[in-house]
mmCIF file of C-alpha atoms and ligand atoms in Angstrom:
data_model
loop_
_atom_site.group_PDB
_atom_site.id
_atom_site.type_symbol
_atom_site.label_atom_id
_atom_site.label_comp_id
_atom_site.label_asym_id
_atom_site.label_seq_id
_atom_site.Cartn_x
_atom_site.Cartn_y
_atom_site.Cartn_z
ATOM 1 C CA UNK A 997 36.944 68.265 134.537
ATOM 2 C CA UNK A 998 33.898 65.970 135.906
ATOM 3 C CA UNK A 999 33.056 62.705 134.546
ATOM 4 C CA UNK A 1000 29.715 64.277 132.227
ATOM 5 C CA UNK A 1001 32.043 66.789 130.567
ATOM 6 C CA UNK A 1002 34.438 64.135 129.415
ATOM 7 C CA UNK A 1003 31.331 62.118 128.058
ATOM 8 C CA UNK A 1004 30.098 65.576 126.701
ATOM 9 C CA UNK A 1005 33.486 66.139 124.825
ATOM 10 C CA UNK A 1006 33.859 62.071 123.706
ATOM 11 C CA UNK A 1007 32.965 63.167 119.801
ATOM 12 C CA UNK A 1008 34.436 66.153 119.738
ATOM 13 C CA UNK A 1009 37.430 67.232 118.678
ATOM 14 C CA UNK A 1010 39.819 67.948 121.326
ATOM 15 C CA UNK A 1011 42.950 70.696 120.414
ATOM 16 C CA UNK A 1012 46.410 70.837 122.515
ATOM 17 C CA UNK A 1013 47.888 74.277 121.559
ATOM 18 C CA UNK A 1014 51.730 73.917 120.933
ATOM 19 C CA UNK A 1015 52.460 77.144 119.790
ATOM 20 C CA UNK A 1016 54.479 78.238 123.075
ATOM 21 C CA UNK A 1017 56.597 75.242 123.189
ATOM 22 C CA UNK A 1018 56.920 73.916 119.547
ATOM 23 C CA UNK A 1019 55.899 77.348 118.381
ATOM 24 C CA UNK A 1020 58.411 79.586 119.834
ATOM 25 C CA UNK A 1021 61.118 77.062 119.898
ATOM 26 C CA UNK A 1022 61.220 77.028 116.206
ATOM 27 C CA UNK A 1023 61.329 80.517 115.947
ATOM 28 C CA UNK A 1024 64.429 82.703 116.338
ATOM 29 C CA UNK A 1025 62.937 85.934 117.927
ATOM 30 C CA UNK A 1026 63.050 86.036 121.930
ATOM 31 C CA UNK A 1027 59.697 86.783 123.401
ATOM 32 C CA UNK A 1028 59.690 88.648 126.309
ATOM 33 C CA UNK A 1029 58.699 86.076 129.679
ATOM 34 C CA UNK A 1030 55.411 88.820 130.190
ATOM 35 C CA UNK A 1031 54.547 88.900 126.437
ATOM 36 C CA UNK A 1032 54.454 84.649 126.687
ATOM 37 C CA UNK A 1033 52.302 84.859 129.749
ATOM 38 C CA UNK A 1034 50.224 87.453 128.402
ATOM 39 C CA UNK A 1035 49.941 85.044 125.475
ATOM 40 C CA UNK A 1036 49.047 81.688 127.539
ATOM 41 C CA UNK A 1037 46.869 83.452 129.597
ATOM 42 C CA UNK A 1038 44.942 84.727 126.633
ATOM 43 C CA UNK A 1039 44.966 80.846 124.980
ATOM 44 C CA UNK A 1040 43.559 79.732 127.954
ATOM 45 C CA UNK A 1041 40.751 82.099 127.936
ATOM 46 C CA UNK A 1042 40.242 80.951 124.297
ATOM 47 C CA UNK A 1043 38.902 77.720 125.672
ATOM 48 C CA UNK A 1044 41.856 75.588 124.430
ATOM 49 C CA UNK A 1045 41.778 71.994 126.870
ATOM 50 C CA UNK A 1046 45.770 71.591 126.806
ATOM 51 C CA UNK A 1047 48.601 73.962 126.059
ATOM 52 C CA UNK A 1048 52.054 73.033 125.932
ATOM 53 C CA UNK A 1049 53.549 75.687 127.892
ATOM 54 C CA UNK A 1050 57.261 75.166 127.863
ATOM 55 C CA UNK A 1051 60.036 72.650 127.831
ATOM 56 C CA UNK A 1052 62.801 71.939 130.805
ATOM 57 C CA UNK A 1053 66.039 71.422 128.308
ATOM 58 C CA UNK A 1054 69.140 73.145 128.587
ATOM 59 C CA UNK A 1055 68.683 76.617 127.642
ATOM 60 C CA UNK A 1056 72.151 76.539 126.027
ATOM 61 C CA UNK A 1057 70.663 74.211 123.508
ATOM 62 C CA UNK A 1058 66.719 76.348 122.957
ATOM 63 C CA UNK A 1059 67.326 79.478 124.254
ATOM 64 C CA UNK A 1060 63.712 80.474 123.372
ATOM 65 C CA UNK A 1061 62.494 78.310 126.244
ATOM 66 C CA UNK A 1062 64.739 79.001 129.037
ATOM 67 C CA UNK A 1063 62.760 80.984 131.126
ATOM 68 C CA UNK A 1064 59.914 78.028 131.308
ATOM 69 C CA UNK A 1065 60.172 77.892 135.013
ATOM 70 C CA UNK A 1066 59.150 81.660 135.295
ATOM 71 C CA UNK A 1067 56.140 81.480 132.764
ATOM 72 C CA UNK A 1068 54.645 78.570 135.136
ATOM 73 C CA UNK A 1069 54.952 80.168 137.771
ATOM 74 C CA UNK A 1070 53.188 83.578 136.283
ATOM 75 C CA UNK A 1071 50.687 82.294 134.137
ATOM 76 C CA UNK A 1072 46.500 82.450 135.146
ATOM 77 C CA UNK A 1073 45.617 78.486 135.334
ATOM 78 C CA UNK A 1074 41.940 77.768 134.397
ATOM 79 C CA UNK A 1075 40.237 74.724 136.327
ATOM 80 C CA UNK A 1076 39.922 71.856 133.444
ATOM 81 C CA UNK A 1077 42.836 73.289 131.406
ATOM 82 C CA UNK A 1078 46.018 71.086 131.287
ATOM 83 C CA UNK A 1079 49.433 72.826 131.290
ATOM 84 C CA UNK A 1080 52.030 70.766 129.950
ATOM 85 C CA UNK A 1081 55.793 70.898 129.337
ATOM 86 C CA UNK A 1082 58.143 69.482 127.792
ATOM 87 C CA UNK A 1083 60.860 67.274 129.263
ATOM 88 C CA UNK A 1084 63.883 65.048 127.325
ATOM 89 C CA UNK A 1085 65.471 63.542 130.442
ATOM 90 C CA UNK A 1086 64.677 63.368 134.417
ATOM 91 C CA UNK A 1087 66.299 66.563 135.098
ATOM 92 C CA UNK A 1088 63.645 68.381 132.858
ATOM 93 C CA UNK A 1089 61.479 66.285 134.924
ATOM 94 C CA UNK A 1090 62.675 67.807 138.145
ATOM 95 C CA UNK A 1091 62.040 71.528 136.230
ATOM 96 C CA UNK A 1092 58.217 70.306 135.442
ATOM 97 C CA UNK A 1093 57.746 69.318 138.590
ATOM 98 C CA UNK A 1094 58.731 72.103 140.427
ATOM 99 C CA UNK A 1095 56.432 74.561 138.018
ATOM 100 C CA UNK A 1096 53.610 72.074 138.965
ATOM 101 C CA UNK A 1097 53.062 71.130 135.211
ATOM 102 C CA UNK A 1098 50.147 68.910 134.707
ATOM 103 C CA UNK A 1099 51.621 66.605 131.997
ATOM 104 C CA UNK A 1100 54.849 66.103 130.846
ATOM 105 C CA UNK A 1101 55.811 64.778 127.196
ATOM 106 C CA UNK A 1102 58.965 63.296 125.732
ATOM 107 C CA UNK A 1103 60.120 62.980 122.338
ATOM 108 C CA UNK A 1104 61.769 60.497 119.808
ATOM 109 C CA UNK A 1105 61.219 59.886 115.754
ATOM 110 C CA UNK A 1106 60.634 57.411 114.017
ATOM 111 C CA UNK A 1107 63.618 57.830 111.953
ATOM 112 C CA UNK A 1108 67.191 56.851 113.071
ATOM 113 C CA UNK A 1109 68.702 60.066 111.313
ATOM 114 C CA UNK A 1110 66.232 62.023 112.829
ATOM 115 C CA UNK A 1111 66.639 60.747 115.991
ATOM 116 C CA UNK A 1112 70.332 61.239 115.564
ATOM 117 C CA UNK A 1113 70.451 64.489 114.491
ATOM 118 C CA UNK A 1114 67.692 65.535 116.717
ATOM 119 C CA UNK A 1115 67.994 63.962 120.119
ATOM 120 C CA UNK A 1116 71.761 62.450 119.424
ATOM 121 C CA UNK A 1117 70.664 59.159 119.982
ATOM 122 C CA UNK A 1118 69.188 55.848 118.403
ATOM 123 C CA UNK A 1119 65.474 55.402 118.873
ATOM 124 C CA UNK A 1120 66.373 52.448 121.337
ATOM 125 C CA UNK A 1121 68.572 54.661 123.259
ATOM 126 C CA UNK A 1122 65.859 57.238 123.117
ATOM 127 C CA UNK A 1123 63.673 54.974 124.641
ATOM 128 C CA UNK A 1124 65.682 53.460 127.415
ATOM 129 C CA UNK A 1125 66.294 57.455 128.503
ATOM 130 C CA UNK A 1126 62.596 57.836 128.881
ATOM 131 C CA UNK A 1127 62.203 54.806 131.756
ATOM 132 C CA UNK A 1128 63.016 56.916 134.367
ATOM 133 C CA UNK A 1129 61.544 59.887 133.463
ATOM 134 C CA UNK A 1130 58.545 58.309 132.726
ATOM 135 C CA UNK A 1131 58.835 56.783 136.218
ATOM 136 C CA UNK A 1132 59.259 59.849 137.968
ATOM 137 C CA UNK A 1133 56.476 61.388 136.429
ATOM 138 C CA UNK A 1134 53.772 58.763 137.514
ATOM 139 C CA UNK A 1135 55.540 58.547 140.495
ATOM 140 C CA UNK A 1136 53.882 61.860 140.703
ATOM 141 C CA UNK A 1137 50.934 61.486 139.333
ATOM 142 C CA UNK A 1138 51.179 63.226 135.966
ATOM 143 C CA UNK A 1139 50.360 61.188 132.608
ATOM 144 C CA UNK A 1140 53.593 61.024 129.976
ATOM 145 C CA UNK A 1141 52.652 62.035 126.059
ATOM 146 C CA UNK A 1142 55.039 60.512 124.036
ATOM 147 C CA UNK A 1143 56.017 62.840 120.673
ATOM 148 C CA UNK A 1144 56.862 60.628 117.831
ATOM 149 C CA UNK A 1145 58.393 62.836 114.873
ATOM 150 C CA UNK A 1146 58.587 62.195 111.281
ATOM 151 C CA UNK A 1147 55.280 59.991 111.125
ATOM 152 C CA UNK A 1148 55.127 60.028 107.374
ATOM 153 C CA UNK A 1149 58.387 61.072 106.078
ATOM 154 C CA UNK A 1150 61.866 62.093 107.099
ATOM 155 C CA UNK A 1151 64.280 65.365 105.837
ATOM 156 C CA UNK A 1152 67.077 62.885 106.217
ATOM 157 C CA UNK A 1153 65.628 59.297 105.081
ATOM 158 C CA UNK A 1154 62.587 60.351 102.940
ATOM 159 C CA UNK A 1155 59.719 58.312 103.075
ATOM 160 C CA UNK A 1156 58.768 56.518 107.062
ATOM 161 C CA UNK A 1157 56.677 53.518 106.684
ATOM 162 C CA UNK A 1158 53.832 53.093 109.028
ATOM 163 C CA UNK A 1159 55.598 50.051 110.557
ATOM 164 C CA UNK A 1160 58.771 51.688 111.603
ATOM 165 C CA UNK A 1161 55.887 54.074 113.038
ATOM 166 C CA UNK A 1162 53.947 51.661 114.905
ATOM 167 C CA UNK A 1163 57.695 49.627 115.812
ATOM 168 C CA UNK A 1164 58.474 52.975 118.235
ATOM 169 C CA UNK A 1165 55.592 53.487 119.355
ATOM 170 C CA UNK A 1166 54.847 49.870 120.359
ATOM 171 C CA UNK A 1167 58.473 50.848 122.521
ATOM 172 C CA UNK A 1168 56.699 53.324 123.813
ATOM 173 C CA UNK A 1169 53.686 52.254 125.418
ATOM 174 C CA UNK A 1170 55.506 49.540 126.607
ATOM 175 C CA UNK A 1171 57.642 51.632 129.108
ATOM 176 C CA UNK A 1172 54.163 52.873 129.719
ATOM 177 C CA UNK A 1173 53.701 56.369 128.225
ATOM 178 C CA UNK A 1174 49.944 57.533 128.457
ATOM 179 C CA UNK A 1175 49.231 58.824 124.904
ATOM 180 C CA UNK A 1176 51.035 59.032 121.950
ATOM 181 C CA UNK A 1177 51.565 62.152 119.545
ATOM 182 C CA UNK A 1178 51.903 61.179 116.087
ATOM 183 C CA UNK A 1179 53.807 64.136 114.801
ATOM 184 C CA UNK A 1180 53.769 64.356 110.786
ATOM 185 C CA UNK A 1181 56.990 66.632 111.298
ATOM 186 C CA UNK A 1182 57.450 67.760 107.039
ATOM 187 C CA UNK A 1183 53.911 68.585 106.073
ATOM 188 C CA UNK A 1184 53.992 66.483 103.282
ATOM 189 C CA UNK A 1185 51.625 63.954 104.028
ATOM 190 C CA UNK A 1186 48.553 62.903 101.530
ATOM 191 C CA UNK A 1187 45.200 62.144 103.473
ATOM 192 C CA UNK A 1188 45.755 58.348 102.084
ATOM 193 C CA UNK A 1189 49.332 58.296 103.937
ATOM 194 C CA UNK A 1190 47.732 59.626 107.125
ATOM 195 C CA UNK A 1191 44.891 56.516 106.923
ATOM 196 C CA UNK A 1192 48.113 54.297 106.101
ATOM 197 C CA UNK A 1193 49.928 55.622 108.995
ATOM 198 C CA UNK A 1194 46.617 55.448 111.224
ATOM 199 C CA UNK A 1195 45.274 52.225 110.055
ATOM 200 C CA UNK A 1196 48.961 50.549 111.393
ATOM 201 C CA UNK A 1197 49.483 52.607 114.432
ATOM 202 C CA UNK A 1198 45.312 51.658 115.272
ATOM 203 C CA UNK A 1199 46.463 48.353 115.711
ATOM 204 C CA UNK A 1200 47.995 48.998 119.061
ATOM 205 C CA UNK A 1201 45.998 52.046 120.503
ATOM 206 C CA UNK A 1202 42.416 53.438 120.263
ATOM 207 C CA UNK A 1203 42.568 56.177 117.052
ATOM 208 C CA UNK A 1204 40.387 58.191 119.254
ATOM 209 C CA UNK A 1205 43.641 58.059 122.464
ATOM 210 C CA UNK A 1206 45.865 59.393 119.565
ATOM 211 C CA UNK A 1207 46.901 62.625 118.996
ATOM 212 C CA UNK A 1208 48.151 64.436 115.228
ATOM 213 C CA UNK A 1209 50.521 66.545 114.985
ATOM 214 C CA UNK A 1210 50.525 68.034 111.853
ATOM 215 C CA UNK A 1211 52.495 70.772 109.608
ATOM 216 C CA UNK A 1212 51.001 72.367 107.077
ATOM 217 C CA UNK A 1213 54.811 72.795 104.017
ATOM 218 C CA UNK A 1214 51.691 71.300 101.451
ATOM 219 C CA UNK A 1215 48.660 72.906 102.768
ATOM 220 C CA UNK A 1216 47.067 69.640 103.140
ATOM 221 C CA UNK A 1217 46.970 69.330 107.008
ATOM 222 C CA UNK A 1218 43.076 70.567 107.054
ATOM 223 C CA UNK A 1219 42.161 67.866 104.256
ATOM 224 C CA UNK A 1220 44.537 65.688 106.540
ATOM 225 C CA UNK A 1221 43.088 66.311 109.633
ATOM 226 C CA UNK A 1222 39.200 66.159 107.998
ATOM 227 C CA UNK A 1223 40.553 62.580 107.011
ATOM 228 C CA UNK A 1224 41.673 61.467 110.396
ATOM 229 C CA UNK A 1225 38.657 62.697 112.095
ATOM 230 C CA UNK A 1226 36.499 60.577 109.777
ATOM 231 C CA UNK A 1227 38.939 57.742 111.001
ATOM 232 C CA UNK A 1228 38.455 58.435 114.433
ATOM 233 C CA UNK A 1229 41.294 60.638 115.720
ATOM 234 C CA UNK A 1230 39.954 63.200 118.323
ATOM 235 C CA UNK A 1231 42.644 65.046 119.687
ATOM 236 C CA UNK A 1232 45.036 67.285 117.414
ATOM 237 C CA UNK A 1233 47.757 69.493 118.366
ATOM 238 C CA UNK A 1234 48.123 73.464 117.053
ATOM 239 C CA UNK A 1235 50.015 76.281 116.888
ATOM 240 C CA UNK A 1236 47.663 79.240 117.560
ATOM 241 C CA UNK A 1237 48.956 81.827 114.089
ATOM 242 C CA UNK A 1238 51.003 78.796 113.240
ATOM 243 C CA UNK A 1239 54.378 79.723 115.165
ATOM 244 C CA UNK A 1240 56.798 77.599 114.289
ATOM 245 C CA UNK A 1241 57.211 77.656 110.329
ATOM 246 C CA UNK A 1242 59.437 74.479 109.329
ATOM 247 C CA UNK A 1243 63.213 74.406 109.997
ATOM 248 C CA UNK A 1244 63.330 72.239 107.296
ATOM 249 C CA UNK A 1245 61.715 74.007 104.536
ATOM 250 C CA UNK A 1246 62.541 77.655 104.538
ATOM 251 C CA UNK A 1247 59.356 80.044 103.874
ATOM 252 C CA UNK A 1248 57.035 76.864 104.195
ATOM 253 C CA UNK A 1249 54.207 76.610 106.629
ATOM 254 C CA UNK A 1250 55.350 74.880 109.722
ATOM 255 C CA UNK A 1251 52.375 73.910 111.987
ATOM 256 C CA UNK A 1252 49.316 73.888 111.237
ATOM 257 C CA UNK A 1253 47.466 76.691 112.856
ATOM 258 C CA UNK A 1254 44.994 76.415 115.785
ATOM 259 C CA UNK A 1255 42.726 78.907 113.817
ATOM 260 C CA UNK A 1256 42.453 76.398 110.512
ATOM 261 C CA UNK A 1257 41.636 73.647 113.327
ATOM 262 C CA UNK A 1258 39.040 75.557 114.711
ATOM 263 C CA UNK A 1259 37.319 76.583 111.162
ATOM 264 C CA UNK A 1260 37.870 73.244 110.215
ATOM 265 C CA UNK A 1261 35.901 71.200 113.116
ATOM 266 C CA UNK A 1262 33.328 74.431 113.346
ATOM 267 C CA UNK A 1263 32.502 73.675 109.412
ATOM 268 C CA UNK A 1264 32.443 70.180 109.712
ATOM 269 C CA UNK A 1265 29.817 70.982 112.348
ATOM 270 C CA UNK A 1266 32.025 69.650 115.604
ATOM 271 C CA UNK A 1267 32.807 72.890 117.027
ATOM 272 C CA UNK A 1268 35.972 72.577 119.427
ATOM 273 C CA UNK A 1269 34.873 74.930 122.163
ATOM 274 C CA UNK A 1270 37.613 77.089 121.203
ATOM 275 C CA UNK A 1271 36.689 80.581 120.330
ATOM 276 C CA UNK A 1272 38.363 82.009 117.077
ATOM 277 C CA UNK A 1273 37.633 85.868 118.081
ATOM 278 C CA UNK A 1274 39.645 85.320 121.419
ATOM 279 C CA UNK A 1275 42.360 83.137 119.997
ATOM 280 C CA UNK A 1276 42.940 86.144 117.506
ATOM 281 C CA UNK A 1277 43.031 88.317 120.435
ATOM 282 C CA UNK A 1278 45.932 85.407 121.655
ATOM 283 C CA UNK A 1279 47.594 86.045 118.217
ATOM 284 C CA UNK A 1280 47.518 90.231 118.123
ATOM 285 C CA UNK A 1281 49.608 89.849 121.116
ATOM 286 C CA UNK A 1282 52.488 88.603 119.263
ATOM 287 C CA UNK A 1283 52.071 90.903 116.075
ATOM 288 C CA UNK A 1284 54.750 93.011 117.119
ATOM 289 C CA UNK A 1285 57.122 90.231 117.089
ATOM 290 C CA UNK A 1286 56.319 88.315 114.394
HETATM 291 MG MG1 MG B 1445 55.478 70.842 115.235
#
């Protein structure tokens, strides 16, 4: 991407599509490795600027992602696109790197039971793990998103203040991740809780370096994500036909769809670049499995 079309794209809104990583991994049907390629290569082709292709963890642990090496190494990359992955210690590392992903991203919460349950670790602990992996990656030259779960509330611990919030990811930049996903992980939030959560977590980063993550249990993640534009945020993460649904809420919306994103920012009148006809082409190839 030249220096003119990041200037171009400064007030717009920027989406990361998640649905082959967060997507799929929350969902218990297999897809076939060609079906996922078929489907990446179609997202990119959408115009999305950053998908999150797959994650390097044990495939005795998500199954559903195992064969991440394999989709690297098959899918079409478009110039400007960034391919991500997934990564939750520096052996996933050594699997991004060796797919050539262009970004890696770790994870934490900013809730101790999530965290727990979760990762099986504190949030400190969490933390430390990332130092080398965060290392390694720069070492290499790829930038480090760090995923912060449970932004707004917890299944475990209920409500998250915006301090605990702003406490991790304070941790995080310090060990020198790049940007920092603010992942509202129930789909509960109120547009108010999301300016809470942003006006704290502005304190230590740029709104506009942020990205949201948001679910959609409530159906408020457009009026959410309408709310944190007009705050600043630029950059939101999607799950093209929202793949995913919530683990925590049986039946309910998981994440929020790329498609809502899209209609959202086109009606606001800050198109994305992302084209809804071809990102329902992206969907129809899945509508045999879903
Ligand atoms: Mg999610």
């Amino acid at each position: 991407m030249t220096e003119s079309d990041h200037a171009s794209r400064a007030d717009q809104p920027q989406l990361c599509e998640v649905g082959p990583r967060d997507g799929l991994q929350n969902e218990s049907t297999l897809v076939p490795v060609e079906t996922k390629v078929a489907f990446i290569d179609a997202l990119s082709e959408a115009g999305l600027q950053e998908i999150e292709v797959g994650s390097f963890v044990r495939p005795d642990i998500i199954p559903q992602l195992a064969d991440s090496a394999e989709v690297f190494a098959r899918i079409r990359r478009l110039d400007g696109v960034v391919y991500s992955a997934l990564v939750p210690n520096r052996r996933g590392l050594d699997g991004a790197l060796a797919a050539s992903a262009d970004k890696v991203s770790i994870f934490t919460a900013a809730s101790e039971s999530f965290a727990r349950h979760n990762i099986r670790a504190t949030i400190a602990e969490s933390i430390e793990r990332f130092i080398p992996v965060i290392e390694g990656a720069h070492q290499a030259g790829l930038p480090v998103r760090g995923y912060v779960s449970c932004v707004v509330a917890c299944p475990y611990e209920g409500a998250v203040s915006p301090q605990d919030v702003a406490d991790v990811c304070r941790g995080l930049l310090e060990i020198g991740v790049d940007e920092l996903d603010l992942g509202e992980t129930l789909g509960v939030a109120s547009p108010h809780e999301i300016e809470a959560l942003l006006l704290k977590v502005g304190e230590l980063e740029p709104l506009e370096r942020l990205t949201l993550h948001l679910h959609d249990t409530k159906g408020r993640a457009a009026a959410c994500a309408r709310h944190a534009w007009t705050l600043g945020v630029r950059r939101f993460d999607g799950s093209c036909r929202g793949l995913g649904g919530c683990p925590f809420a049986p039946g309910a919306a998981g994440n929020v769809s790329t498609e809502s994103l899209v209609s959202l920012f086109d009606e606001m009148g800050h198109p994305t670049g992302v084209s809804l006809e071809k990102l329902n082409d992206a969907s129809r190839l899945l509508d045999m499995l879903f």
